[in-house]
Amino acid sequence: MANADGGGDVSVLFNKGNGTFSAAMALALADLDADSKMDIVVSSAGPGNQQMGFDRPNAIAVGALNADGKPDIAVTHSASDDVSVLLNSR
């Protein structure tokens, strides 16, 4: 993470393994595991970042989507009109 301009922005950069970096497409903060510490949820459309079957994720939202009080994750996809929902099981 870096804040180069002093403007309060935060960037997440993924190491591509070849000496270069790629930026995250989306970022969200939430206490996903109920340990009272904020967790960072990021998405990237680069190679090797589709472990959960996401097709070019471009936005992330966190909220209790199934009314169990636990934070869940919703991801939109830039290559389609799909939204994926990851329900928190912790």
mmCIF file of N, CA, C and O in Angstrom:
data_model
loop_
_atom_site.group_PDB
_atom_site.id
_atom_site.type_symbol
_atom_site.label_atom_id
_atom_site.label_comp_id
_atom_site.label_asym_id
_atom_site.label_seq_id
_atom_site.Cartn_x
_atom_site.Cartn_y
_atom_site.Cartn_z
ATOM 1 N N MET A 1 0.838 -1.166 0.000
ATOM 2 C CA MET A 1 0.000 0.000 0.000
ATOM 3 C C MET A 1 0.887 1.234 0.000
ATOM 4 O O MET A 1 1.960 1.223 0.571
ATOM 5 N N ALA A 2 0.401 2.268 -0.624
ATOM 6 C CA ALA A 2 1.194 3.484 -0.704
ATOM 7 C C ALA A 2 0.288 4.703 -0.708
ATOM 8 O O ALA A 2 -0.847 4.641 -1.165
ATOM 9 N N ASN A 3 0.814 5.790 -0.209
ATOM 10 C CA ASN A 3 0.143 7.077 -0.252
ATOM 11 C C ASN A 3 1.188 8.090 -0.689
ATOM 12 O O ASN A 3 1.883 8.663 0.128
ATOM 13 N N ALA A 4 1.296 8.277 -1.988
ATOM 14 C CA ALA A 4 2.373 9.095 -2.530
ATOM 15 C C ALA A 4 2.051 10.583 -2.569
ATOM 16 O O ALA A 4 2.944 11.404 -2.493
ATOM 17 N N ASP A 5 0.785 10.949 -2.674
ATOM 18 C CA ASP A 5 0.462 12.357 -2.871
ATOM 19 C C ASP A 5 -0.047 13.065 -1.627
ATOM 20 O O ASP A 5 -0.335 14.248 -1.665
ATOM 21 N N GLY A 6 -0.169 12.359 -0.515
ATOM 22 C CA GLY A 6 -0.645 12.981 0.716
ATOM 23 C C GLY A 6 -2.132 13.261 0.705
ATOM 24 O O GLY A 6 -2.653 13.887 1.620
ATOM 25 N N GLY A 7 -2.852 12.786 -0.304
ATOM 26 C CA GLY A 7 -4.274 13.059 -0.430
ATOM 27 C C GLY A 7 -5.169 12.079 0.303
ATOM 28 O O GLY A 7 -6.373 12.163 0.212
ATOM 29 N N GLY A 8 -4.601 11.124 1.017
ATOM 30 C CA GLY A 8 -5.393 10.178 1.760
ATOM 31 C C GLY A 8 -5.799 8.946 0.966
ATOM 32 O O GLY A 8 -6.530 8.100 1.460
ATOM 33 N N ASP A 9 -5.351 8.826 -0.282
ATOM 34 C CA ASP A 9 -5.666 7.656 -1.095
ATOM 35 C C ASP A 9 -4.810 6.471 -0.668
ATOM 36 O O ASP A 9 -3.675 6.622 -0.239
ATOM 37 N N VAL A 10 -5.371 5.275 -0.817
ATOM 38 C CA VAL A 10 -4.635 4.042 -0.553
ATOM 39 C C VAL A 10 -4.681 3.198 -1.821
ATOM 40 O O VAL A 10 -5.737 3.035 -2.421
ATOM 41 N N SER A 11 -3.529 2.696 -2.226
ATOM 42 C CA SER A 11 -3.455 1.822 -3.397
ATOM 43 C C SER A 11 -2.956 0.464 -2.969
ATOM 44 O O SER A 11 -2.077 0.358 -2.124
ATOM 45 N N VAL A 12 -3.514 -0.582 -3.550
ATOM 46 C CA VAL A 12 -3.038 -1.943 -3.323
ATOM 47 C C VAL A 12 -2.407 -2.399 -4.632
ATOM 48 O O VAL A 12 -3.040 -2.355 -5.684
ATOM 49 N N LEU A 13 -1.154 -2.820 -4.562
ATOM 50 C CA LEU A 13 -0.439 -3.274 -5.742
ATOM 51 C C LEU A 13 -0.063 -4.733 -5.577
ATOM 52 O O LEU A 13 0.468 -5.126 -4.544
ATOM 53 N N PHE A 14 -0.344 -5.537 -6.602
ATOM 54 C CA PHE A 14 -0.014 -6.956 -6.591
ATOM 55 C C PHE A 14 1.313 -7.171 -7.295
ATOM 56 O O PHE A 14 1.523 -6.670 -8.400
ATOM 57 N N ASN A 15 2.199 -7.938 -6.671
ATOM 58 C CA ASN A 15 3.468 -8.292 -7.280
ATOM 59 C C ASN A 15 3.197 -9.309 -8.383
ATOM 60 O O ASN A 15 2.676 -10.385 -8.136
ATOM 61 N N LYS A 16 3.572 -8.980 -9.615
ATOM 62 C CA LYS A 16 3.335 -9.867 -10.749
ATOM 63 C C LYS A 16 4.418 -10.939 -10.882
ATOM 64 O O LYS A 16 4.329 -11.811 -11.722
ATOM 65 N N GLY A 17 5.456 -10.873 -10.033
ATOM 66 C CA GLY A 17 6.500 -11.881 -10.050
ATOM 67 C C GLY A 17 7.599 -11.625 -11.055
ATOM 68 O O GLY A 17 8.531 -12.408 -11.178
ATOM 69 N N ASN A 18 7.515 -10.530 -11.787
ATOM 70 C CA ASN A 18 8.535 -10.217 -12.784
ATOM 71 C C ASN A 18 9.160 -8.840 -12.558
ATOM 72 O O ASN A 18 9.712 -8.243 -13.465
ATOM 73 N N GLY A 19 9.017 -8.335 -11.338
ATOM 74 C CA GLY A 19 9.569 -7.025 -11.010
ATOM 75 C C GLY A 19 8.613 -5.876 -11.248
ATOM 76 O O GLY A 19 8.957 -4.725 -11.045
ATOM 77 N N THR A 20 7.394 -6.177 -11.683
ATOM 78 C CA THR A 20 6.395 -5.142 -11.894
ATOM 79 C C THR A 20 5.181 -5.424 -11.010
ATOM 80 O O THR A 20 5.049 -6.497 -10.439
ATOM 81 N N PHE A 21 4.281 -4.448 -10.943
ATOM 82 C CA PHE A 21 3.104 -4.556 -10.098
ATOM 83 C C PHE A 21 1.865 -4.194 -10.897
ATOM 84 O O PHE A 21 1.923 -3.449 -11.862
ATOM 85 N N SER A 22 0.727 -4.726 -10.474
ATOM 86 C CA SER A 22 -0.561 -4.345 -11.056
ATOM 87 C C SER A 22 -1.468 -3.861 -9.930
ATOM 88 O O SER A 22 -1.380 -4.330 -8.804
ATOM 89 N N ALA A 23 -2.313 -2.914 -10.259
ATOM 90 C CA ALA A 23 -3.194 -2.323 -9.255
ATOM 91 C C ALA A 23 -4.438 -3.172 -9.051
ATOM 92 O O ALA A 23 -4.902 -3.849 -9.963
ATOM 93 N N ALA A 24 -4.967 -3.133 -7.848
ATOM 94 C CA ALA A 24 -6.230 -3.795 -7.548
ATOM 95 C C ALA A 24 -7.355 -3.063 -8.268
ATOM 96 O O ALA A 24 -7.296 -1.856 -8.475
ATOM 97 N N MET A 25 -8.392 -3.803 -8.639
ATOM 98 C CA MET A 25 -9.538 -3.213 -9.324
ATOM 99 C C MET A 25 -10.518 -2.579 -8.330
ATOM 100 O O MET A 25 -11.165 -1.602 -8.636
ATOM 101 N N ALA A 26 -10.641 -3.187 -7.155
ATOM 102 C CA ALA A 26 -11.589 -2.690 -6.155
ATOM 103 C C ALA A 26 -11.077 -3.053 -4.773
ATOM 104 O O ALA A 26 -10.309 -3.999 -4.604
ATOM 105 N N LEU A 27 -11.528 -2.305 -3.781
ATOM 106 C CA LEU A 27 -11.076 -2.513 -2.414
ATOM 107 C C LEU A 27 -12.220 -2.228 -1.451
ATOM 108 O O LEU A 27 -13.010 -1.314 -1.671
ATOM 109 N N ALA A 28 -12.315 -3.032 -0.397
ATOM 110 C CA ALA A 28 -13.307 -2.803 0.656
ATOM 111 C C ALA A 28 -12.683 -3.204 1.991
ATOM 112 O O ALA A 28 -11.805 -4.067 2.047
ATOM 113 N N LEU A 29 -13.116 -2.582 3.054
ATOM 114 C CA LEU A 29 -12.673 -2.903 4.409
ATOM 115 C C LEU A 29 -13.862 -3.385 5.224
ATOM 116 O O LEU A 29 -14.936 -2.790 5.164
ATOM 117 N N ALA A 30 -13.650 -4.468 5.975
ATOM 118 C CA ALA A 30 -14.705 -5.001 6.839
ATOM 119 C C ALA A 30 -14.085 -5.979 7.825
ATOM 120 O O ALA A 30 -13.043 -6.564 7.551
ATOM 121 N N ASP A 31 -14.723 -6.163 8.965
ATOM 122 C CA ASP A 31 -14.282 -7.170 9.933
ATOM 123 C C ASP A 31 -14.974 -8.485 9.565
ATOM 124 O O ASP A 31 -16.024 -8.819 10.089
ATOM 125 N N LEU A 32 -14.372 -9.242 8.668
ATOM 126 C CA LEU A 32 -15.000 -10.452 8.137
ATOM 127 C C LEU A 32 -14.990 -11.618 9.106
ATOM 128 O O LEU A 32 -15.854 -12.486 9.040
ATOM 129 N N ASP A 33 -14.006 -11.671 10.001
ATOM 130 C CA ASP A 33 -13.880 -12.828 10.896
ATOM 131 C C ASP A 33 -14.198 -12.507 12.353
ATOM 132 O O ASP A 33 -13.861 -13.273 13.245
ATOM 133 N N ALA A 34 -14.833 -11.379 12.601
ATOM 134 C CA ALA A 34 -15.311 -10.977 13.943
ATOM 135 C C ALA A 34 -14.207 -10.954 14.988
ATOM 136 O O ALA A 34 -14.435 -11.279 16.145
ATOM 137 N N ASP A 35 -12.996 -10.516 14.589
ATOM 138 C CA ASP A 35 -11.897 -10.405 15.549
ATOM 139 C C ASP A 35 -11.652 -8.955 15.970
ATOM 140 O O ASP A 35 -10.651 -8.642 16.584
ATOM 141 N N SER A 36 -12.575 -8.063 15.625
ATOM 142 C CA SER A 36 -12.505 -6.629 15.928
ATOM 143 C C SER A 36 -11.369 -5.925 15.194
ATOM 144 O O SER A 36 -10.975 -4.832 15.573
ATOM 145 N N LYS A 37 -10.837 -6.546 14.140
ATOM 146 C CA LYS A 37 -9.808 -5.936 13.304
ATOM 147 C C LYS A 37 -10.328 -5.898 11.871
ATOM 148 O O LYS A 37 -10.918 -6.859 11.391
ATOM 149 N N MET A 38 -10.085 -4.774 11.205
ATOM 150 C CA MET A 38 -10.541 -4.634 9.829
ATOM 151 C C MET A 38 -9.728 -5.533 8.898
ATOM 152 O O MET A 38 -8.514 -5.644 9.019
ATOM 153 N N ASP A 39 -10.416 -6.190 7.973
ATOM 154 C CA ASP A 39 -9.802 -7.008 6.942
ATOM 155 C C ASP A 39 -9.917 -6.260 5.618
ATOM 156 O O ASP A 39 -10.841 -5.474 5.423
ATOM 157 N N ILE A 40 -8.967 -6.494 4.719
ATOM 158 C CA ILE A 40 -8.977 -5.851 3.413
ATOM 159 C C ILE A 40 -9.434 -6.868 2.371
ATOM 160 O O ILE A 40 -8.881 -7.955 2.275
ATOM 161 N N VAL A 41 -10.456 -6.495 1.597
ATOM 162 C CA VAL A 41 -10.947 -7.315 0.506
ATOM 163 C C VAL A 41 -10.561 -6.595 -0.780
ATOM 164 O O VAL A 41 -10.921 -5.435 -0.966
ATOM 165 N N VAL A 42 -9.793 -7.262 -1.640
ATOM 166 C CA VAL A 42 -9.370 -6.647 -2.897
ATOM 167 C C VAL A 42 -9.684 -7.568 -4.063
ATOM 168 O O VAL A 42 -9.809 -8.779 -3.899
ATOM 169 N N SER A 43 -9.813 -6.982 -5.243
ATOM 170 C CA SER A 43 -9.979 -7.777 -6.453
ATOM 171 C C SER A 43 -8.996 -7.292 -7.493
ATOM 172 O O SER A 43 -8.588 -6.136 -7.500
ATOM 173 N N SER A 44 -8.622 -8.198 -8.374
ATOM 174 C CA SER A 44 -7.720 -7.877 -9.470
ATOM 175 C C SER A 44 -8.137 -8.701 -10.662
ATOM 176 O O SER A 44 -8.553 -9.856 -10.527
ATOM 177 N N ALA A 45 -8.026 -8.144 -11.838
ATOM 178 C CA ALA A 45 -8.407 -8.856 -13.058
ATOM 179 C C ALA A 45 -7.219 -9.511 -13.727
ATOM 180 O O ALA A 45 -7.338 -10.029 -14.816
ATOM 181 N N GLY A 46 -6.076 -9.516 -13.084
ATOM 182 C CA GLY A 46 -4.877 -10.073 -13.695
ATOM 183 C C GLY A 46 -4.860 -11.585 -13.686
ATOM 184 O O GLY A 46 -5.652 -12.235 -13.022
ATOM 185 N N PRO A 47 -3.919 -12.181 -14.434
ATOM 186 C CA PRO A 47 -3.788 -13.637 -14.465
ATOM 187 C C PRO A 47 -3.508 -14.191 -13.078
ATOM 188 O O PRO A 47 -2.798 -13.588 -12.290
ATOM 189 N N GLY A 48 -4.102 -15.333 -12.767
ATOM 190 C CA GLY A 48 -3.869 -15.974 -11.483
ATOM 191 C C GLY A 48 -4.737 -15.440 -10.368
ATOM 192 O O GLY A 48 -4.634 -15.861 -9.233
ATOM 193 N N ASN A 49 -5.635 -14.506 -10.676
ATOM 194 C CA ASN A 49 -6.491 -13.916 -9.655
ATOM 195 C C ASN A 49 -7.950 -14.282 -9.869
ATOM 196 O O ASN A 49 -8.844 -13.537 -9.543
ATOM 197 N N GLN A 50 -8.191 -15.448 -10.451
ATOM 198 C CA GLN A 50 -9.558 -15.870 -10.695
ATOM 199 C C GLN A 50 -9.849 -17.163 -9.944
ATOM 200 O O GLN A 50 -10.603 -18.003 -10.398
ATOM 201 N N GLN A 51 -9.282 -17.312 -8.749
ATOM 202 C CA GLN A 51 -9.449 -18.532 -7.970
ATOM 203 C C GLN A 51 -10.902 -18.806 -7.629
ATOM 204 O O GLN A 51 -11.297 -19.937 -7.448
ATOM 205 N N MET A 52 -11.728 -17.787 -7.504
ATOM 206 C CA MET A 52 -13.122 -17.981 -7.138
ATOM 207 C C MET A 52 -14.038 -17.899 -8.344
ATOM 208 O O MET A 52 -15.236 -17.748 -8.206
ATOM 209 N N GLY A 53 -13.488 -17.958 -9.552
ATOM 210 C CA GLY A 53 -14.298 -17.955 -10.755
ATOM 211 C C GLY A 53 -14.779 -16.585 -11.185
ATOM 212 O O GLY A 53 -15.682 -16.477 -12.000
ATOM 213 N N PHE A 54 -14.202 -15.522 -10.671
ATOM 214 C CA PHE A 54 -14.629 -14.181 -11.052
ATOM 215 C C PHE A 54 -14.096 -13.847 -12.432
ATOM 216 O O PHE A 54 -12.965 -14.140 -12.767
ATOM 217 N N ASP A 55 -14.924 -13.196 -13.225
ATOM 218 C CA ASP A 55 -14.540 -12.791 -14.563
ATOM 219 C C ASP A 55 -14.377 -11.282 -14.583
ATOM 220 O O ASP A 55 -15.351 -10.550 -14.666
ATOM 221 N N ARG A 56 -13.157 -10.824 -14.455
ATOM 222 C CA ARG A 56 -12.824 -9.395 -14.450
ATOM 223 C C ARG A 56 -13.632 -8.624 -13.406
ATOM 224 O O ARG A 56 -14.458 -7.779 -13.735
ATOM 225 N N PRO A 57 -13.409 -8.896 -12.122
ATOM 226 C CA PRO A 57 -14.139 -8.183 -11.072
ATOM 227 C C PRO A 57 -13.792 -6.702 -11.086
ATOM 228 O O PRO A 57 -12.646 -6.338 -11.274
ATOM 229 N N ASN A 58 -14.797 -5.841 -10.910
ATOM 230 C CA ASN A 58 -14.514 -4.411 -10.948
ATOM 231 C C ASN A 58 -15.090 -3.633 -9.775
ATOM 232 O O ASN A 58 -14.801 -2.455 -9.642
ATOM 233 N N ALA A 59 -15.881 -4.258 -8.926
ATOM 234 C CA ALA A 59 -16.395 -3.569 -7.738
ATOM 235 C C ALA A 59 -16.693 -4.592 -6.656
ATOM 236 O O ALA A 59 -17.057 -5.730 -6.946
ATOM 237 N N ILE A 60 -16.504 -4.161 -5.412
ATOM 238 C CA ILE A 60 -16.759 -5.021 -4.251
ATOM 239 C C ILE A 60 -17.633 -4.252 -3.275
ATOM 240 O O ILE A 60 -17.426 -3.061 -3.052
ATOM 241 N N ALA A 61 -18.601 -4.948 -2.700
ATOM 242 C CA ALA A 61 -19.413 -4.381 -1.626
ATOM 243 C C ALA A 61 -19.468 -5.400 -0.498
ATOM 244 O O ALA A 61 -19.500 -6.609 -0.742
ATOM 245 N N VAL A 62 -19.466 -4.914 0.731
ATOM 246 C CA VAL A 62 -19.528 -5.791 1.899
ATOM 247 C C VAL A 62 -20.731 -5.382 2.738
ATOM 248 O O VAL A 62 -20.947 -4.201 2.998
ATOM 249 N N GLY A 63 -21.523 -6.368 3.140
ATOM 250 C CA GLY A 63 -22.683 -6.114 3.983
ATOM 251 C C GLY A 63 -23.343 -7.431 4.359
ATOM 252 O O GLY A 63 -23.040 -8.475 3.790
ATOM 253 N N ALA A 64 -24.236 -7.401 5.330
ATOM 254 C CA ALA A 64 -24.969 -8.602 5.755
ATOM 255 C C ALA A 64 -26.080 -8.845 4.735
ATOM 256 O O ALA A 64 -27.176 -8.317 4.849
ATOM 257 N N LEU A 65 -25.794 -9.655 3.734
ATOM 258 C CA LEU A 65 -26.713 -9.831 2.609
ATOM 259 C C LEU A 65 -27.786 -10.880 2.840
ATOM 260 O O LEU A 65 -28.817 -10.863 2.175
ATOM 261 N N ASN A 66 -27.568 -11.810 3.763
ATOM 262 C CA ASN A 66 -28.570 -12.857 3.996
ATOM 263 C C ASN A 66 -29.178 -12.779 5.399
ATOM 264 O O ASN A 66 -29.682 -13.756 5.907
ATOM 265 N N ALA A 67 -29.119 -11.617 6.007
ATOM 266 C CA ALA A 67 -29.786 -11.320 7.283
ATOM 267 C C ALA A 67 -29.293 -12.162 8.457
ATOM 268 O O ALA A 67 -30.015 -12.328 9.432
ATOM 269 N N ASP A 68 -28.054 -12.692 8.399
ATOM 270 C CA ASP A 68 -27.523 -13.424 9.553
ATOM 271 C C ASP A 68 -26.610 -12.550 10.414
ATOM 272 O O ASP A 68 -26.056 -13.010 11.392
ATOM 273 N N GLY A 69 -26.446 -11.283 10.027
ATOM 274 C CA GLY A 69 -25.630 -10.352 10.795
ATOM 275 C C GLY A 69 -24.146 -10.432 10.500
ATOM 276 O O GLY A 69 -23.366 -9.642 11.034
ATOM 277 N N LYS A 70 -23.718 -11.370 9.655
ATOM 278 C CA LYS A 70 -22.304 -11.505 9.303
ATOM 279 C C LYS A 70 -22.042 -10.775 7.985
ATOM 280 O O LYS A 70 -22.877 -10.818 7.072
ATOM 281 N N PRO A 71 -20.881 -10.131 7.848
ATOM 282 C CA PRO A 71 -20.586 -9.426 6.602
ATOM 283 C C PRO A 71 -20.314 -10.401 5.460
ATOM 284 O O PRO A 71 -19.500 -11.317 5.580
ATOM 285 N N ASP A 72 -21.032 -10.238 4.362
ATOM 286 C CA ASP A 72 -20.860 -11.027 3.158
ATOM 287 C C ASP A 72 -20.226 -10.137 2.094
ATOM 288 O O ASP A 72 -20.172 -8.916 2.245
ATOM 289 N N ILE A 73 -19.765 -10.736 1.006
ATOM 290 C CA ILE A 73 -19.083 -9.992 -0.049
ATOM 291 C C ILE A 73 -19.849 -10.154 -1.355
ATOM 292 O O ILE A 73 -20.195 -11.272 -1.742
ATOM 293 N N ALA A 74 -20.110 -9.037 -2.041
ATOM 294 C CA ALA A 74 -20.701 -9.058 -3.380
ATOM 295 C C ALA A 74 -19.674 -8.478 -4.347
ATOM 296 O O ALA A 74 -19.017 -7.483 -4.051
ATOM 297 N N VAL A 75 -19.519 -9.126 -5.498
ATOM 298 C CA VAL A 75 -18.538 -8.709 -6.499
ATOM 299 C C VAL A 75 -19.239 -8.563 -7.840
ATOM 300 O O VAL A 75 -19.958 -9.469 -8.269
ATOM 301 N N THR A 76 -19.042 -7.416 -8.502
ATOM 302 C CA THR A 76 -19.575 -7.234 -9.852
ATOM 303 C C THR A 76 -18.489 -7.542 -10.868
ATOM 304 O O THR A 76 -17.300 -7.457 -10.570
ATOM 305 N N HIS A 77 -18.917 -7.881 -12.080
ATOM 306 C CA HIS A 77 -17.986 -8.292 -13.128
ATOM 307 C C HIS A 77 -18.097 -7.349 -14.319
ATOM 308 O O HIS A 77 -19.195 -7.129 -14.835
ATOM 309 N N SER A 78 -16.960 -6.831 -14.761
ATOM 310 C CA SER A 78 -16.972 -5.877 -15.869
ATOM 311 C C SER A 78 -17.226 -6.542 -17.213
ATOM 312 O O SER A 78 -17.646 -5.890 -18.156
ATOM 313 N N ALA A 79 -16.982 -7.832 -17.333
ATOM 314 C CA ALA A 79 -17.164 -8.526 -18.609
ATOM 315 C C ALA A 79 -18.587 -9.049 -18.797
ATOM 316 O O ALA A 79 -18.912 -9.595 -19.844
ATOM 317 N N SER A 80 -19.440 -8.893 -17.778
ATOM 318 C CA SER A 80 -20.820 -9.375 -17.870
ATOM 319 C C SER A 80 -21.693 -8.555 -16.929
ATOM 320 O O SER A 80 -21.221 -7.660 -16.256
ATOM 321 N N ASP A 81 -22.951 -8.898 -16.871
ATOM 322 C CA ASP A 81 -23.871 -8.241 -15.944
ATOM 323 C C ASP A 81 -24.028 -9.053 -14.663
ATOM 324 O O ASP A 81 -24.980 -8.851 -13.914
ATOM 325 N N ASP A 82 -23.106 -9.972 -14.393
ATOM 326 C CA ASP A 82 -23.205 -10.865 -13.242
ATOM 327 C C ASP A 82 -22.743 -10.205 -11.952
ATOM 328 O O ASP A 82 -21.876 -9.330 -11.956
ATOM 329 N N VAL A 83 -23.320 -10.667 -10.854
ATOM 330 C CA VAL A 83 -22.884 -10.306 -9.503
ATOM 331 C C VAL A 83 -22.699 -11.617 -8.754
ATOM 332 O O VAL A 83 -23.585 -12.462 -8.729
ATOM 333 N N SER A 84 -21.517 -11.796 -8.169
ATOM 334 C CA SER A 84 -21.258 -12.983 -7.344
ATOM 335 C C SER A 84 -21.379 -12.593 -5.886
ATOM 336 O O SER A 84 -20.961 -11.505 -5.485
ATOM 337 N N VAL A 85 -21.937 -13.480 -5.081
ATOM 338 C CA VAL A 85 -22.097 -13.247 -3.650
ATOM 339 C C VAL A 85 -21.367 -14.341 -2.900
ATOM 340 O O VAL A 85 -21.575 -15.527 -3.158
ATOM 341 N N LEU A 86 -20.494 -13.932 -1.988
ATOM 342 C CA LEU A 86 -19.776 -14.864 -1.122
ATOM 343 C C LEU A 86 -20.357 -14.709 0.273
ATOM 344 O O LEU A 86 -20.206 -13.664 0.903
ATOM 345 N N LEU A 87 -21.050 -15.747 0.750
ATOM 346 C CA LEU A 87 -21.673 -15.689 2.066
ATOM 347 C C LEU A 87 -20.658 -16.085 3.134
ATOM 348 O O LEU A 87 -19.956 -17.071 2.991
ATOM 349 N N ASN A 88 -20.618 -15.300 4.190
ATOM 350 C CA ASN A 88 -19.686 -15.529 5.294
ATOM 351 C C ASN A 88 -20.186 -16.701 6.123
ATOM 352 O O ASN A 88 -21.311 -16.709 6.615
ATOM 353 N N SER A 89 -19.345 -17.713 6.311
ATOM 354 C CA SER A 89 -19.734 -18.893 7.076
ATOM 355 C C SER A 89 -19.072 -18.951 8.452
ATOM 356 O O SER A 89 -19.222 -19.931 9.164
ATOM 357 N N ARG A 90 -18.358 -17.892 8.832
ATOM 358 C CA ARG A 90 -17.682 -17.879 10.126
ATOM 359 C C ARG A 90 -18.623 -17.484 11.213
ATOM 360 O O ARG A 90 -19.476 -16.731 11.133
#
